[in-house]
PDB file of C-alpha atoms in Angstrom:
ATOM      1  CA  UNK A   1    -100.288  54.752  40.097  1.00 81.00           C
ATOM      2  CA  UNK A   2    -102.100  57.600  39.258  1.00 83.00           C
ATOM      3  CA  UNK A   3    -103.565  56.542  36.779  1.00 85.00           C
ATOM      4  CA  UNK A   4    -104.632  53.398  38.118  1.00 85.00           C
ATOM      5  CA  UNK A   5    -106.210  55.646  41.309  1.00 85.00           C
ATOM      6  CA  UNK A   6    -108.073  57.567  39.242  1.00 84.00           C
ATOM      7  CA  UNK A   7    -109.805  55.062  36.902  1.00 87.00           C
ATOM      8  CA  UNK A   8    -110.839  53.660  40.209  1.00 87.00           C
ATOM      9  CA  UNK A   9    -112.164  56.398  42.354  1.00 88.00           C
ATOM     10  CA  UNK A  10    -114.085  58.424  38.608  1.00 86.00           C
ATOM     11  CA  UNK A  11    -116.825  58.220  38.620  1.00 85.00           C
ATOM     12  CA  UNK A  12    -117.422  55.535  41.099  1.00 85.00           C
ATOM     13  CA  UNK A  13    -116.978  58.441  44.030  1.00 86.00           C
ATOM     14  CA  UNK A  14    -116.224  60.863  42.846  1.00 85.00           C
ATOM     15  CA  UNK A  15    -117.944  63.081  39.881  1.00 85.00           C
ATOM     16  CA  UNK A  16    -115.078  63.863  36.701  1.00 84.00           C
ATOM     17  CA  UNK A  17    -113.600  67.841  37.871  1.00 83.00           C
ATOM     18  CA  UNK A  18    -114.281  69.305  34.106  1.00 85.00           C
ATOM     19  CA  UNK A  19    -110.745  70.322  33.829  1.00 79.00           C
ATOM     20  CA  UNK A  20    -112.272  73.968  33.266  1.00 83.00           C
ATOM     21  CA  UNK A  21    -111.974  75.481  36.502  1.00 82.00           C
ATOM     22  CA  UNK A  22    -108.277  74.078  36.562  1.00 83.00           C
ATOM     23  CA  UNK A  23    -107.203  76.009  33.646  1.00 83.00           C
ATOM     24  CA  UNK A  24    -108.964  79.405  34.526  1.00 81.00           C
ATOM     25  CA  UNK A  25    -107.877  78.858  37.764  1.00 81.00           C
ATOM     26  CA  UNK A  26    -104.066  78.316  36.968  1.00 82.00           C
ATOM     27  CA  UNK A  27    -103.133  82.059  35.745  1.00 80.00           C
ATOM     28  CA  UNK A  28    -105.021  83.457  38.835  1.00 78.00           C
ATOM     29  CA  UNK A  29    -102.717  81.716  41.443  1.00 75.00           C
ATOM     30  CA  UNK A  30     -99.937  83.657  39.742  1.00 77.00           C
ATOM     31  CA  UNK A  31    -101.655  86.884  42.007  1.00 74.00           C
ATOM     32  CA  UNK A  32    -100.737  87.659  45.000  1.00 72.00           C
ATOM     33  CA  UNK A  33    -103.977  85.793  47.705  1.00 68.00           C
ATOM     34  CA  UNK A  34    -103.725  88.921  50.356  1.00 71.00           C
ATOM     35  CA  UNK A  35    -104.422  91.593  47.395  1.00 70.00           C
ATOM     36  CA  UNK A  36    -106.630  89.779  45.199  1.00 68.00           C
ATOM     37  CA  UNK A  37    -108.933  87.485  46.105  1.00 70.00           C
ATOM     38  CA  UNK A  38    -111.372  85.474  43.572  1.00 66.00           C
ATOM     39  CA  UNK A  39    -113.841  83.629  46.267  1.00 67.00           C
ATOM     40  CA  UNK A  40    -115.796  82.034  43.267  1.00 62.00           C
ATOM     41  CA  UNK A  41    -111.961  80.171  41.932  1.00 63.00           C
ATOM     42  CA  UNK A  42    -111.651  78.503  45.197  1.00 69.00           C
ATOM     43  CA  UNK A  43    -110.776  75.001  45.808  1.00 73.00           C
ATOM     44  CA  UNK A  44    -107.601  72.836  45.199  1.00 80.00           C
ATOM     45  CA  UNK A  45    -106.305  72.132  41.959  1.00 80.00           C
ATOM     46  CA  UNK A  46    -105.613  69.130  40.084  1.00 83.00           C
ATOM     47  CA  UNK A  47    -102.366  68.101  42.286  1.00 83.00           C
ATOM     48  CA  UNK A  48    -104.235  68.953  45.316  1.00 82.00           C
ATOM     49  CA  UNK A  49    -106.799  66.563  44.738  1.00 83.00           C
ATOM     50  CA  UNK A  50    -104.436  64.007  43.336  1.00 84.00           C
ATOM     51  CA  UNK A  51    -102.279  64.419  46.900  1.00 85.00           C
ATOM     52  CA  UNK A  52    -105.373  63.729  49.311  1.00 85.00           C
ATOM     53  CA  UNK A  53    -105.719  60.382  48.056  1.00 82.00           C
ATOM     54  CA  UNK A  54    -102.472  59.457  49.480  1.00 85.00           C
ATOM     55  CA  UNK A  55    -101.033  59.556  52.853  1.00 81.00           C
ATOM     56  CA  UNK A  56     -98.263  61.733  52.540  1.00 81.00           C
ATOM     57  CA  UNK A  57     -96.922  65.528  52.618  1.00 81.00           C
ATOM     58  CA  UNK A  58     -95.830  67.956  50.284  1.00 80.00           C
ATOM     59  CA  UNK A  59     -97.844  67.535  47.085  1.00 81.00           C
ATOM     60  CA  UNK A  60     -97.834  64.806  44.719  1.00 85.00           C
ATOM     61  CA  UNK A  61     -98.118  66.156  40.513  1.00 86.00           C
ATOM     62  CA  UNK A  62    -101.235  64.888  38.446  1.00 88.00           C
ATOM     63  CA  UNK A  63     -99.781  63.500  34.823  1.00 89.00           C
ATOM     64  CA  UNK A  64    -101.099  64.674  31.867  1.00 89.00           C
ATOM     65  CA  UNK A  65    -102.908  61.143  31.661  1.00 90.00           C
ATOM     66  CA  UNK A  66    -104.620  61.860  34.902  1.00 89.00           C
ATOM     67  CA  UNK A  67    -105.539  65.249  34.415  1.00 89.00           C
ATOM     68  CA  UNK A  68    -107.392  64.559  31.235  1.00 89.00           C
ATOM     69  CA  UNK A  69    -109.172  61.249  32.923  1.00 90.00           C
ATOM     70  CA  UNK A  70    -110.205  63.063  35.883  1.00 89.00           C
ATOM     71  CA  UNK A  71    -111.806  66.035  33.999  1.00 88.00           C
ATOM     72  CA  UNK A  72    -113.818  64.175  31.417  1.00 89.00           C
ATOM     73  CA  UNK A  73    -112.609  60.053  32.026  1.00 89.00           C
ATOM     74  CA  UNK A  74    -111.407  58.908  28.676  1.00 92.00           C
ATOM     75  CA  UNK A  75    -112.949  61.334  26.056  1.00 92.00           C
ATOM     76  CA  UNK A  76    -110.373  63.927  28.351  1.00 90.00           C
ATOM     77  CA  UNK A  77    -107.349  61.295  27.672  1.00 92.00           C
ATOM     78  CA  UNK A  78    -108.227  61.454  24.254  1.00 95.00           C
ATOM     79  CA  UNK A  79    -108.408  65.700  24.377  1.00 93.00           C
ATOM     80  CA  UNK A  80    -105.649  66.193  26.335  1.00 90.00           C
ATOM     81  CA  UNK A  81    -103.356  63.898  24.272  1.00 92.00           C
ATOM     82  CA  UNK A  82    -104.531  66.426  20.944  1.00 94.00           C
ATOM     83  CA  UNK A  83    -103.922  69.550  23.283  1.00 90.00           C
ATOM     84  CA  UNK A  84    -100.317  68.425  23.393  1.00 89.00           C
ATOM     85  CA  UNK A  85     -99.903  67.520  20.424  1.00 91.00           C
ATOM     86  CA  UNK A  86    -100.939  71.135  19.137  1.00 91.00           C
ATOM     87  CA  UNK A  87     -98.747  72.434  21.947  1.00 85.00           C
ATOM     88  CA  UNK A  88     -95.677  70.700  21.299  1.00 86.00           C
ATOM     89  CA  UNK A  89     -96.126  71.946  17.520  1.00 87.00           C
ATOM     90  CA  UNK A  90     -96.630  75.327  18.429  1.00 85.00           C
ATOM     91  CA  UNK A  91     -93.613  75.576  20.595  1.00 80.00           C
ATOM     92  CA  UNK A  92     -91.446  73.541  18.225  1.00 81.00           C
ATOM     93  CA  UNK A  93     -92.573  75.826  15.498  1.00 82.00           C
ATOM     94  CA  UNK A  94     -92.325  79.285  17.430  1.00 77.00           C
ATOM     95  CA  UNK A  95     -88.629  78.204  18.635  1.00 74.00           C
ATOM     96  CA  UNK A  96     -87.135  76.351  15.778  1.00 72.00           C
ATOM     97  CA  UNK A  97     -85.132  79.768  15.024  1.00 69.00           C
ATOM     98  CA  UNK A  98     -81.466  78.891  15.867  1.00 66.00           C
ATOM     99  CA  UNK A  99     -79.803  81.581  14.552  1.00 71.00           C
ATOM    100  CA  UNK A 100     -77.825  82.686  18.144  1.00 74.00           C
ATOM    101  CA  UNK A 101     -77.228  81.458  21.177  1.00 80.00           C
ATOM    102  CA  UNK A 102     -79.931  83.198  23.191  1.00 76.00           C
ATOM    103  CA  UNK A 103     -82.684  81.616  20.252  1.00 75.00           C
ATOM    104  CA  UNK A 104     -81.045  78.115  21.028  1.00 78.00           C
ATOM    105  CA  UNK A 105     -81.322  78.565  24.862  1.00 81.00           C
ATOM    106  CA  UNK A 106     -85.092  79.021  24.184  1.00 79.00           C
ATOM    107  CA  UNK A 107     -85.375  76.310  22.503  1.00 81.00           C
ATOM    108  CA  UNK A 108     -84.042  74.225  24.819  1.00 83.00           C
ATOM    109  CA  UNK A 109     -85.431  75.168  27.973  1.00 84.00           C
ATOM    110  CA  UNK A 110     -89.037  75.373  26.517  1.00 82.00           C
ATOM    111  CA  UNK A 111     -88.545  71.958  25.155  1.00 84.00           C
ATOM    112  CA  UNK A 112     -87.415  70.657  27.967  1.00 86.00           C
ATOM    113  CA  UNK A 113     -90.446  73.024  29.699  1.00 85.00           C
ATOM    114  CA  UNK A 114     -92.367  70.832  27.516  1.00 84.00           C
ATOM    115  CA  UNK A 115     -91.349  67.634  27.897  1.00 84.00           C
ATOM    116  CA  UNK A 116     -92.518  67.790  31.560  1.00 85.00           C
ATOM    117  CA  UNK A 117     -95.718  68.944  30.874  1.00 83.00           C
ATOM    118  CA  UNK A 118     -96.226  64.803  30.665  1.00 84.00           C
ATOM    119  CA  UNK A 119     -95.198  64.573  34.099  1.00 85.00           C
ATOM    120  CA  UNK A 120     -96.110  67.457  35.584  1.00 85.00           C
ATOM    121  CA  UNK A 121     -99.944  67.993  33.628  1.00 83.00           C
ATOM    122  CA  UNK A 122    -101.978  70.267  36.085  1.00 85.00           C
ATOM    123  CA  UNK A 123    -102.218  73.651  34.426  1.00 87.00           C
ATOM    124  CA  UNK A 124    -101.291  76.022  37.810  1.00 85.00           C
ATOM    125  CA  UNK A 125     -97.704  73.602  37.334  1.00 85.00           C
ATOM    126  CA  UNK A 126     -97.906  75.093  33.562  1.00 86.00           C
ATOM    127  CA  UNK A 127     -98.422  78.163  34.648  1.00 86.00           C
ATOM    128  CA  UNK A 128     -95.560  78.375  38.008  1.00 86.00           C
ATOM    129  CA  UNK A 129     -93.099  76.668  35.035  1.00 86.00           C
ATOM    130  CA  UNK A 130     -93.396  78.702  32.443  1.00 86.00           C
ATOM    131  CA  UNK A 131     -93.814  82.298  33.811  1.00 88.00           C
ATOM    132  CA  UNK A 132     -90.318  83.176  34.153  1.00 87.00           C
ATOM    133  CA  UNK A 133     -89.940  82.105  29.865  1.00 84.00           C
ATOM    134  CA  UNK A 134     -92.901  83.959  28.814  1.00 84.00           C
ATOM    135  CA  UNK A 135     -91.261  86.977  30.681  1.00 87.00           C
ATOM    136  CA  UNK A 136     -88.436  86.947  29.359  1.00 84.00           C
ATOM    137  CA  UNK A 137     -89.697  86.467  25.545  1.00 81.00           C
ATOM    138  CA  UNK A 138     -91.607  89.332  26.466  1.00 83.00           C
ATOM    139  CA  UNK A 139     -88.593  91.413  27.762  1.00 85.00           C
ATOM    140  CA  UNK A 140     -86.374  90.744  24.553  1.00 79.00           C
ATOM    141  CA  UNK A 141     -88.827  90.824  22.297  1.00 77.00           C
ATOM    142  CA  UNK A 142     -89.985  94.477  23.826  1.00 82.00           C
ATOM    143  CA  UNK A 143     -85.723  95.082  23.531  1.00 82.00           C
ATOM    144  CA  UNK A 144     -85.477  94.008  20.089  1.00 73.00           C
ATOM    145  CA  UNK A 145     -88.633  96.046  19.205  1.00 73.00           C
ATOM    146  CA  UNK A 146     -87.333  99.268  20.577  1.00 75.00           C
ATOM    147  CA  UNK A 147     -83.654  98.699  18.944  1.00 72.00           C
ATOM    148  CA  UNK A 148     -85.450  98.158  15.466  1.00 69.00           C
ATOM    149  CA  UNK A 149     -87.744 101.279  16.079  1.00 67.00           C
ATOM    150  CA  UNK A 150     -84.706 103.487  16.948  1.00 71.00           C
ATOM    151  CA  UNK A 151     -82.790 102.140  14.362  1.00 69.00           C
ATOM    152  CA  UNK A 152     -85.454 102.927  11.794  1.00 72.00           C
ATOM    153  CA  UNK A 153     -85.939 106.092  13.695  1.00 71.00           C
ATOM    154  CA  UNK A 154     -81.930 106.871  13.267  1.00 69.00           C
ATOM    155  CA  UNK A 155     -81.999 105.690   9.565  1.00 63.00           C
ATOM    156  CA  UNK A 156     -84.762 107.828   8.338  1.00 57.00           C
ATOM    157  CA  UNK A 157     -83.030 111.109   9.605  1.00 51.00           C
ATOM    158  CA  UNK A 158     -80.029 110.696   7.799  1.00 49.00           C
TER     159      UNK A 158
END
């Protein structure tokens, strides 16, 4: 349906959104509004925009599909589908380590992470969905660093 929508209403009424301002925008919605505010990032996102075209509440998700066709029509289909492509390789590639449990939890929650990204294309969704993973890569892997430095630390003394 979404699709369907938006190969009706681009660029018939509407001009195509770039897809630019959606992914610069999506890390800065991470920020608190009340402390920072970046006046020249306003505007709704992708989702936003797909919701007011529909008479309902809450907010309806833009598909990958639909993000790419309503930033640049079908040269963005095209884009978006290599985008993923490299992104799915990249994440199968940085998590293919299975060597304990917590490395095999990783692997399965970012490829499930992944596998909504077709559903679920707008990049502030990327960026809400994925926060708490890239934390807490960042937490172990700062863990593991510090154990290895100490370790080497220890070892050298001796």
């Amino acid at each position: 349906t979404n699709v369907a929508n938006n190969i009706i209403i681009f660029p018939s009424q509407y001009d195509f959104r770039w897809g630019v301002p959606d992914v610069v925008k999506a890390p800065t919605e991470l920020l608190p509004s009340r402390l920072v505010k970046f006046d020249f990032l306003k505007g709704e996102n992708a989702s936003q925009f797909n919701t007011s075209h529909y008479d309902t509440k809450g907010t309806i998700p833009v598909d990958i599909i639909s993000f790419g066709y309503m930033s640049f029509g079908v040269a963005g289909v095209m884009i978006m589908a290599v985008v993923f492509g490299f992104f799915i390789r990249l994440v199968e590639s940085l998590f293919s380590y299975r060597g304990n449990l917590v490395a095999s939890m990783f692997y399965v929650a970012m490829m499930i992470l992944v596998a909504f990204r077709i559903m679920y294309g707008d990049p502030a969704h990327l960026v809400h969905s994925s926060f708490r993973y890239v934390f807490a890569i960042c937490l172990i892997l700062f863990i593991v660093r510090r154990r290895e430095y100490a370790f080497r630390k220890k070892g050298s003394l001796s």
